[in-house]
PDB file of C-alpha atoms in Angstrom:
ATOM      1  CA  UNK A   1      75.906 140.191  75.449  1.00 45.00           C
ATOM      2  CA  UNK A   2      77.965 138.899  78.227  1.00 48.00           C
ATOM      3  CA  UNK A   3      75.759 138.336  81.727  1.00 60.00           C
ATOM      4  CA  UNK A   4      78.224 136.646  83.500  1.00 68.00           C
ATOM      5  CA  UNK A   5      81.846 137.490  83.747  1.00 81.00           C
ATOM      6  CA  UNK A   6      84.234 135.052  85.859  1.00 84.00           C
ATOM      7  CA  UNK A   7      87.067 135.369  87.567  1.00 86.00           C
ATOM      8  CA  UNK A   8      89.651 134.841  87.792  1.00 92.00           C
ATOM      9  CA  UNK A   9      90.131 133.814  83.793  1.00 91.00           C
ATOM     10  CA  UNK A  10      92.650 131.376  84.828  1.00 94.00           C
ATOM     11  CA  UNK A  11      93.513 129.589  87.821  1.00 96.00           C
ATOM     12  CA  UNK A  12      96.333 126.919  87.999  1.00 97.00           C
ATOM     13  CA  UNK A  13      96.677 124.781  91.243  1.00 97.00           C
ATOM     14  CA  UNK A  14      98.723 121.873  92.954  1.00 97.00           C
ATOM     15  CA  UNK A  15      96.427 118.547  92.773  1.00 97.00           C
ATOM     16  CA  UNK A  16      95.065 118.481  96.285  1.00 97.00           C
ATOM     17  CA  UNK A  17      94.384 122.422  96.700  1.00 97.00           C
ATOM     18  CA  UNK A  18      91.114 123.900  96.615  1.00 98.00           C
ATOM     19  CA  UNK A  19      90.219 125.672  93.631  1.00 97.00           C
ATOM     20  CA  UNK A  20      87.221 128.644  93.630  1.00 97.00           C
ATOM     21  CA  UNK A  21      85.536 130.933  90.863  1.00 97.00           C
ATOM     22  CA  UNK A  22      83.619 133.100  91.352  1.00 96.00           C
ATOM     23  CA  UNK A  23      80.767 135.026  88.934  1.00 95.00           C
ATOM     24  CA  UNK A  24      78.877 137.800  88.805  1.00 95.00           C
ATOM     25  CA  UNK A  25      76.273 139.042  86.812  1.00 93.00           C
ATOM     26  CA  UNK A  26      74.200 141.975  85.936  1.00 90.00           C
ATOM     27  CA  UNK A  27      70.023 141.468  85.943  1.00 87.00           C
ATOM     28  CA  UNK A  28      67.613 139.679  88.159  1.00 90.00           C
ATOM     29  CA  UNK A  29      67.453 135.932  87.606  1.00 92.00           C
ATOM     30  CA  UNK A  30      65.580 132.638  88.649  1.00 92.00           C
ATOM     31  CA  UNK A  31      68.536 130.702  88.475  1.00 93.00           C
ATOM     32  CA  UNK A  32      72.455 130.224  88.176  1.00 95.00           C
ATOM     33  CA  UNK A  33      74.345 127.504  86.533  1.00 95.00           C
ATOM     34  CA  UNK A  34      77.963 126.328  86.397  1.00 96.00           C
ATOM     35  CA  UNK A  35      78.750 124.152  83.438  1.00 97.00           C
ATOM     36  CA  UNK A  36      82.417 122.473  82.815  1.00 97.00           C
ATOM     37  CA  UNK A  37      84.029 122.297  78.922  1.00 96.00           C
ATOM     38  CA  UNK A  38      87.114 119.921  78.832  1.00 93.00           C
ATOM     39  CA  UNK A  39      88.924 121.508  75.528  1.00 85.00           C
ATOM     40  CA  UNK A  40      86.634 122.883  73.279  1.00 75.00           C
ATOM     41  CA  UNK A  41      84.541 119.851  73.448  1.00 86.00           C
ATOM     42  CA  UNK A  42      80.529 120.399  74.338  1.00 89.00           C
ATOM     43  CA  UNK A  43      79.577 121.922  78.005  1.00 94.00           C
ATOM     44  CA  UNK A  44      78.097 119.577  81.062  1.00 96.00           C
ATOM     45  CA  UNK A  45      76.112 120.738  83.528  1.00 95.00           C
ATOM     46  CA  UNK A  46      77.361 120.749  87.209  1.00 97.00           C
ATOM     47  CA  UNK A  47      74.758 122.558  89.019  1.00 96.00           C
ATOM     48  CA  UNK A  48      71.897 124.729  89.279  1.00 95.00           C
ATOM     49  CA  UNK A  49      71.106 127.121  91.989  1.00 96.00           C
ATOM     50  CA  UNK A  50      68.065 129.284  92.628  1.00 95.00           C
ATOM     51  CA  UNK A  51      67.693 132.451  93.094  1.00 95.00           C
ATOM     52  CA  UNK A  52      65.962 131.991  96.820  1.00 96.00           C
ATOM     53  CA  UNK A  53      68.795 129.314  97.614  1.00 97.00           C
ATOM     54  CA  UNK A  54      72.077 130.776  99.283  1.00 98.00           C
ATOM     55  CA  UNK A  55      74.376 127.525  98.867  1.00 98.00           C
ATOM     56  CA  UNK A  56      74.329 124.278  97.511  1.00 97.00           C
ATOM     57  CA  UNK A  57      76.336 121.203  97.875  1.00 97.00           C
ATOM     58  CA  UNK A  58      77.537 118.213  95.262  1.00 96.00           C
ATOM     59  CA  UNK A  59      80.032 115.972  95.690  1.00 97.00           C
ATOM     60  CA  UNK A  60      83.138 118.085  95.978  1.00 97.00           C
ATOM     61  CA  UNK A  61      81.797 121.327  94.367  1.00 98.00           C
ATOM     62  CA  UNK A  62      80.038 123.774  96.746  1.00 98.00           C
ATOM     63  CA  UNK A  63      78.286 126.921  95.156  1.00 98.00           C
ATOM     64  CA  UNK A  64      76.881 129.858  96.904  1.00 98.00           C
ATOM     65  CA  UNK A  65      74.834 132.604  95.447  1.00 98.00           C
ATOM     66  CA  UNK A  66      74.471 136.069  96.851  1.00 97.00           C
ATOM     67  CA  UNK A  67      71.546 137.694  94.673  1.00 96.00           C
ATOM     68  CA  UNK A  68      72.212 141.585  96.755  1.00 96.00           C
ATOM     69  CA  UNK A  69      75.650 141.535  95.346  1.00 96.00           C
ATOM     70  CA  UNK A  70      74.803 139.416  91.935  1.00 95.00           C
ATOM     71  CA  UNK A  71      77.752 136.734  92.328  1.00 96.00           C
ATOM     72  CA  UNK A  72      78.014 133.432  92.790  1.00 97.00           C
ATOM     73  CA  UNK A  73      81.138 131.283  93.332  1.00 97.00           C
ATOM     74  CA  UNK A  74      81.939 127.770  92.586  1.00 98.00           C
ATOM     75  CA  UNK A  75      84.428 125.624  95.087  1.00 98.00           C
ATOM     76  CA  UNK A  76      85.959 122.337  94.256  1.00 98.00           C
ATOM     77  CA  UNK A  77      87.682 120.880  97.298  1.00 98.00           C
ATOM     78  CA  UNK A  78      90.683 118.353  96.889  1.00 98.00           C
ATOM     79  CA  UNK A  79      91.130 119.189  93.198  1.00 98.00           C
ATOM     80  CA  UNK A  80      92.140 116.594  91.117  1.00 97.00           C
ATOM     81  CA  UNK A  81      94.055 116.502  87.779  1.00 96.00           C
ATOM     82  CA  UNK A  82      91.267 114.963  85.775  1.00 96.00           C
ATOM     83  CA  UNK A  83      89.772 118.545  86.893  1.00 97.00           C
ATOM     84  CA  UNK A  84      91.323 120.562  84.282  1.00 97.00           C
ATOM     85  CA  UNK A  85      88.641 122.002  82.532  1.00 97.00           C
ATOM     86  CA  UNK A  86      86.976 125.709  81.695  1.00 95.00           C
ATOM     87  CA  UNK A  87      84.473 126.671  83.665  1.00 96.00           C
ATOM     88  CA  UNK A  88      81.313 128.617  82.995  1.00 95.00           C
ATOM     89  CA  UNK A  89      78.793 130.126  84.912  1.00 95.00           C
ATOM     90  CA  UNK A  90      75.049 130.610  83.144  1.00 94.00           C
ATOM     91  CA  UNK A  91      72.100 132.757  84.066  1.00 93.00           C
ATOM     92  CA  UNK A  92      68.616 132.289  83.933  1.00 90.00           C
ATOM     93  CA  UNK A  93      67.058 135.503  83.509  1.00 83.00           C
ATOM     94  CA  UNK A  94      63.495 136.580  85.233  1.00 79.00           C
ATOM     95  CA  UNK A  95      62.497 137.770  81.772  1.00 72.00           C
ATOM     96  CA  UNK A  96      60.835 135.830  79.450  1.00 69.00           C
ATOM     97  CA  UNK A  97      62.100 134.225  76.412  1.00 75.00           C
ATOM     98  CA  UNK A  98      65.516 135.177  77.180  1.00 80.00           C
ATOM     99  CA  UNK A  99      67.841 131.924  77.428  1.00 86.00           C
ATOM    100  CA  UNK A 100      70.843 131.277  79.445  1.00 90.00           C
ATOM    101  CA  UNK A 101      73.246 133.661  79.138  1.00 89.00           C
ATOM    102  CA  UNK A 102      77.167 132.736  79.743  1.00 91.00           C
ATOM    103  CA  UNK A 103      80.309 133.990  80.689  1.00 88.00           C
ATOM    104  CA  UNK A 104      83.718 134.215  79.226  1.00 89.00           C
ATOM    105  CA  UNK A 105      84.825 131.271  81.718  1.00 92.00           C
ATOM    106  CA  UNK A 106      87.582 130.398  83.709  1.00 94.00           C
ATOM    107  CA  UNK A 107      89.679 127.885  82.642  1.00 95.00           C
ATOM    108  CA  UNK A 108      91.561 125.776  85.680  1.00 97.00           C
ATOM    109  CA  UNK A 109      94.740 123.802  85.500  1.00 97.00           C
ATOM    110  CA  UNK A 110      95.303 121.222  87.890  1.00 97.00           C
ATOM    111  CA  UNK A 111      98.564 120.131  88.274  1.00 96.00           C
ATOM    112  CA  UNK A 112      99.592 116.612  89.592  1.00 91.00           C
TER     113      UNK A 112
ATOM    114  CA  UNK B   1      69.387 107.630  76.661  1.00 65.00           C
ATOM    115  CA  UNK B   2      71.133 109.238  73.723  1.00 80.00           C
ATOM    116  CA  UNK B   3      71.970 113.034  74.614  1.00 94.00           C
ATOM    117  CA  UNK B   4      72.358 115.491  72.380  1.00 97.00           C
ATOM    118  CA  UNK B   5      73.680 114.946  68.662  1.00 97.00           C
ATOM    119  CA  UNK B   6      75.350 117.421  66.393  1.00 98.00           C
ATOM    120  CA  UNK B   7      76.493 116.622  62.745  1.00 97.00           C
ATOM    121  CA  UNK B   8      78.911 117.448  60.839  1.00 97.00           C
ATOM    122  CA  UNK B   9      81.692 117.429  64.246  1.00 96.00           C
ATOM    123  CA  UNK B  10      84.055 118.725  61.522  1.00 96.00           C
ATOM    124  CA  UNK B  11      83.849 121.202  58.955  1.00 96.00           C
ATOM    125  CA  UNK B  12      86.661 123.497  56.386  1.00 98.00           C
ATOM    126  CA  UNK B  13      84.123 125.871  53.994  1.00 98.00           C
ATOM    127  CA  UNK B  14      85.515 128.839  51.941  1.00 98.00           C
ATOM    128  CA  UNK B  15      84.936 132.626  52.562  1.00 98.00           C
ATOM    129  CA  UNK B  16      81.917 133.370  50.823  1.00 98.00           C
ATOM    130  CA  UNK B  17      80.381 129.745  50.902  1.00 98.00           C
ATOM    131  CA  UNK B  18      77.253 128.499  52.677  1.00 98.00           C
ATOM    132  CA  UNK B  19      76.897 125.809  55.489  1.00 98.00           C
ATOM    133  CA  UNK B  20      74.227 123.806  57.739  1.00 98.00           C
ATOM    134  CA  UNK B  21      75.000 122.491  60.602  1.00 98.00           C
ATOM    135  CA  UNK B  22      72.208 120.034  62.269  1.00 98.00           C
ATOM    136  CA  UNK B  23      71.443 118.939  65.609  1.00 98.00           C
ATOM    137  CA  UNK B  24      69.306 116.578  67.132  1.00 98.00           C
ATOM    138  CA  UNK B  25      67.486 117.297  70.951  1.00 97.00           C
ATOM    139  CA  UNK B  26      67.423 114.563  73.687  1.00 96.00           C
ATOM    140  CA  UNK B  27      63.950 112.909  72.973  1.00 94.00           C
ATOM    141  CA  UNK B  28      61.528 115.154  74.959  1.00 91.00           C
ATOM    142  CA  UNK B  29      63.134 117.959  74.667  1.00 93.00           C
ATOM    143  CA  UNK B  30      61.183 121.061  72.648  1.00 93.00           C
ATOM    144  CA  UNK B  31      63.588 124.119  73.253  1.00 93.00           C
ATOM    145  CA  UNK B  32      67.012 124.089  71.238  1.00 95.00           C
ATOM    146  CA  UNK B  33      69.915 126.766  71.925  1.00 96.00           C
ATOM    147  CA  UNK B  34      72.473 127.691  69.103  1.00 97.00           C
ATOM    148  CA  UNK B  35      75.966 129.158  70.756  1.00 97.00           C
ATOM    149  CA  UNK B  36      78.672 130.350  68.795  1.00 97.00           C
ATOM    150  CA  UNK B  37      82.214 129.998  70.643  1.00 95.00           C
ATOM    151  CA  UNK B  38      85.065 131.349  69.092  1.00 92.00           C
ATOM    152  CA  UNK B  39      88.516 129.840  70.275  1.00 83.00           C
ATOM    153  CA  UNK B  40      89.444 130.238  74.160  1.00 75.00           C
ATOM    154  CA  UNK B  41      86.542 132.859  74.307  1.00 79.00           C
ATOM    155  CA  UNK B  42      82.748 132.172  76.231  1.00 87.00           C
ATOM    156  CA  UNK B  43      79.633 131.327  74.646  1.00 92.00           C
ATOM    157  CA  UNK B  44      77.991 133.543  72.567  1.00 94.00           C
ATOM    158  CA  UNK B  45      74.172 133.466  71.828  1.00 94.00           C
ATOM    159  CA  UNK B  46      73.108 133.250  68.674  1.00 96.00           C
ATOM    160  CA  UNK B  47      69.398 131.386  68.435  1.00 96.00           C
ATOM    161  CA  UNK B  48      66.907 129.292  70.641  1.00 95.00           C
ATOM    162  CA  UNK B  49      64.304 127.842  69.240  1.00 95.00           C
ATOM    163  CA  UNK B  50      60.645 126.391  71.421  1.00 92.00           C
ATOM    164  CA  UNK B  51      58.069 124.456  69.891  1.00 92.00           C
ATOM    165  CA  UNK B  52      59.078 125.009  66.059  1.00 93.00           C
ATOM    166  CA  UNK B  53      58.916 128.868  66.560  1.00 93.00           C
ATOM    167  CA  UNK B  54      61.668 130.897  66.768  1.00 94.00           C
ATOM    168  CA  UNK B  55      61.789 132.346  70.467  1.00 92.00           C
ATOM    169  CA  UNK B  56      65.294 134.736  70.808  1.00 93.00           C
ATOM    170  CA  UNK B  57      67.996 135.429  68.670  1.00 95.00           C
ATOM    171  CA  UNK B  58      71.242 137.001  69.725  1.00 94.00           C
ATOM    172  CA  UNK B  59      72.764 139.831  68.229  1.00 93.00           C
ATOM    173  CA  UNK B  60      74.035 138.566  64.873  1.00 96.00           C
ATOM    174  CA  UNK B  61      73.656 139.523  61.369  1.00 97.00           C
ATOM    175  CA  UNK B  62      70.956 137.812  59.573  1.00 97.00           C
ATOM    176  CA  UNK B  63      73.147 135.436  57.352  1.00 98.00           C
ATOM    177  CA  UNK B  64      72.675 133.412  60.916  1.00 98.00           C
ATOM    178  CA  UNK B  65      69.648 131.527  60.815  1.00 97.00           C
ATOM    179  CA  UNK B  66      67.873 128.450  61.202  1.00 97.00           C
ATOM    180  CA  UNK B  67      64.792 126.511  61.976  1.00 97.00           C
ATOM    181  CA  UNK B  68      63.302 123.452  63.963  1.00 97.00           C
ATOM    182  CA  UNK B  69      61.808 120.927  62.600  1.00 97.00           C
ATOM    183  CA  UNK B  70      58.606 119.300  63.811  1.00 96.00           C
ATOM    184  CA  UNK B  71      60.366 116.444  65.662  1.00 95.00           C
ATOM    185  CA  UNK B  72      62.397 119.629  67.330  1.00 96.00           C
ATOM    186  CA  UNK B  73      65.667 118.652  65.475  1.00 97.00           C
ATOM    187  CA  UNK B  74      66.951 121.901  64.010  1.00 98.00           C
ATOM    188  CA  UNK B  75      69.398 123.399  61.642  1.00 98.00           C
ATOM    189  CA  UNK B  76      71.324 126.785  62.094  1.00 98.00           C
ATOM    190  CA  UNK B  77      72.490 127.930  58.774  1.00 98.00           C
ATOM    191  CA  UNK B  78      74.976 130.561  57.658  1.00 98.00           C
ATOM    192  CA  UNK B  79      75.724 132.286  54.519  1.00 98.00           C
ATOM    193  CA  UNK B  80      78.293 133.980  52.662  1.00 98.00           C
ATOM    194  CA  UNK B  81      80.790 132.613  55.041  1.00 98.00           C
ATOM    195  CA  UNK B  82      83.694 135.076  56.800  1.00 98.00           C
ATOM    196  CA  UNK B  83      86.653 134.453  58.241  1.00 97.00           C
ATOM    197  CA  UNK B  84      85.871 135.598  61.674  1.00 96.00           C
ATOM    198  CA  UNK B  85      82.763 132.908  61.464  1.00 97.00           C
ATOM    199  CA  UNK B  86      85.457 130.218  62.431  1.00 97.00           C
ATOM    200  CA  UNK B  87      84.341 128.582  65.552  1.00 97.00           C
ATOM    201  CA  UNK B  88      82.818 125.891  67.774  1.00 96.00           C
ATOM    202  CA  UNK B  89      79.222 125.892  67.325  1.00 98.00           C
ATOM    203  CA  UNK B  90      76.978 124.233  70.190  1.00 97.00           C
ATOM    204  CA  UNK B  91      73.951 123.053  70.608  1.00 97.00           C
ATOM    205  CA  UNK B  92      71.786 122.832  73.785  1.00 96.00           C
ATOM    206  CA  UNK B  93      68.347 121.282  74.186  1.00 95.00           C
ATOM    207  CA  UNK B  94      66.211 121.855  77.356  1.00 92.00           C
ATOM    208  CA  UNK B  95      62.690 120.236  78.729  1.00 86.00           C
ATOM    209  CA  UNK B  96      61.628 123.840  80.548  1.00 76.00           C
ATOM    210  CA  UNK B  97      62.309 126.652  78.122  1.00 74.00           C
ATOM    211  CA  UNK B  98      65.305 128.047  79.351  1.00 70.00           C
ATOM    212  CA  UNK B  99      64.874 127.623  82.939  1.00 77.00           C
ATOM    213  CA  UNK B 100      66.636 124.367  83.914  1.00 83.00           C
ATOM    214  CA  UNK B 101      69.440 122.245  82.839  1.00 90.00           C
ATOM    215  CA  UNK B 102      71.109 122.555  79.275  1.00 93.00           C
ATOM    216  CA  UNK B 103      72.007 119.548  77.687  1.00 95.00           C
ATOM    217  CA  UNK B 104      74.837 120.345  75.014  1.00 96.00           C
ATOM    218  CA  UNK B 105      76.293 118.384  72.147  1.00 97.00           C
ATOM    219  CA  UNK B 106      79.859 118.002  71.670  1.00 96.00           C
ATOM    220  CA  UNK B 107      80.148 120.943  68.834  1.00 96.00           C
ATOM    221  CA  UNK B 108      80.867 121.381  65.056  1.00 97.00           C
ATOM    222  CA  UNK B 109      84.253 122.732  64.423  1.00 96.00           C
ATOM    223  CA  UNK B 110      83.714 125.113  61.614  1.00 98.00           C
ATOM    224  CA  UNK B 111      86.716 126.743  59.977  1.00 97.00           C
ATOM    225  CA  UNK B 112      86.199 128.822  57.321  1.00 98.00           C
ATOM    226  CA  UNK B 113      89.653 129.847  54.984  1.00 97.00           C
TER     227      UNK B 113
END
């Protein structure tokens, strides 16, 4: 099943704008990841928060986590064409053996 | 370092057939993740394997399956093939069971007609 659900599902933006996504997610976890899929090619990792970390920072994507209201979001300053891409968030549950669970995505146009 | 390699990246079976789809972990790596993805929808999980045992499987009928081989490669196969079993299929390898960083391969395209 579904831990994560994004939104919005799309998002299409001017080259230059700031794009963000947001997540949220259902069960207690140790971490939260946001991976990027250009067209149904395989997923690449972007970047991992923690559950005791509120925001992180790399290059031009900024996530914060707010584990009392189980979302995260995902900003991308400046957005650039090359940019287009889905975007999925991933939980690590607490539990054990129980892998990363995804989301349905959001996938974000950048227009030059 | 080579990442994460799936094979066949291209596949056309017929309802009814069987298929194997293999995929080799970054060197190190002991846990593989199977995902299904069917077109423009999210990841769905199907099996992760940890050490050559089988540690989770999603909810899927039990013409999914697979196993890992000692050097932690591993094979997902599926029988009597359906329609609806058309998809990208991904696999993932991690160094920490589940907790860090998923490296993913680029996919096998299945299509089943």
């Amino acid at each position: 099943s579904q831990q994560g659900e994004e939104d919005p599902q799309a998002l299409s933006i001017q080259e230059g704008e700031n794009a963000t996504m947001n997540c949220s997610y259902k069960t207690s976890i140790n971490n939260l990841q946001w991976y990027r899929q250009n067209s149904g090619r395989g997923l690449v990792h972007l970047i991992l928060i923690r559950s005791n970390e509120r925001e992180k920072h790399s290059g031009r994507l900024r996530v914060t986590l707010d584990t009392s209201k189980k979302s995260s979001s995902l900003l991308i300053t400046a957005s650039r064409a090359a940019d287009t891409a889905s975007y999925f968030c991933a939980t690590a549950p607490n539990s054990g053996n129980t892998p990363l669970v995804f989301g349905k995505g959001t996938r974000l146009s950048v227009i030059a | 370092e080579a990442g994460v390699t799936q094979s066949p990246t291209h596949l056309i079976k017929t309802r009814g057939q069987q298929v194997t789809l293999r995929c080799s972990p970054i060197s190190g790596h002991t846990s593989v993740y199977w995902y299904q993805q069917a077109l423009g929808l999210g990841l769905q999980f199907l099996l992760w394997y940890d050490e050559g045992e089988e540690r989770n499987r999603g909810n899927f009928p039990p013409r999914f399956s697979g196993r890992q081989f000692p050097n932690y490669s591993s094979e997902l196969n599926v029988n009597a093939l359906e329609l609806e079993d058309s998809a990208l299929y991904l696999c993932a390898s991690s160094a920490d069971r589940g907790l860090g960083e998923a490296f993913f391969g680029q996919g096998t395209r299945l299509t089943v007609v």
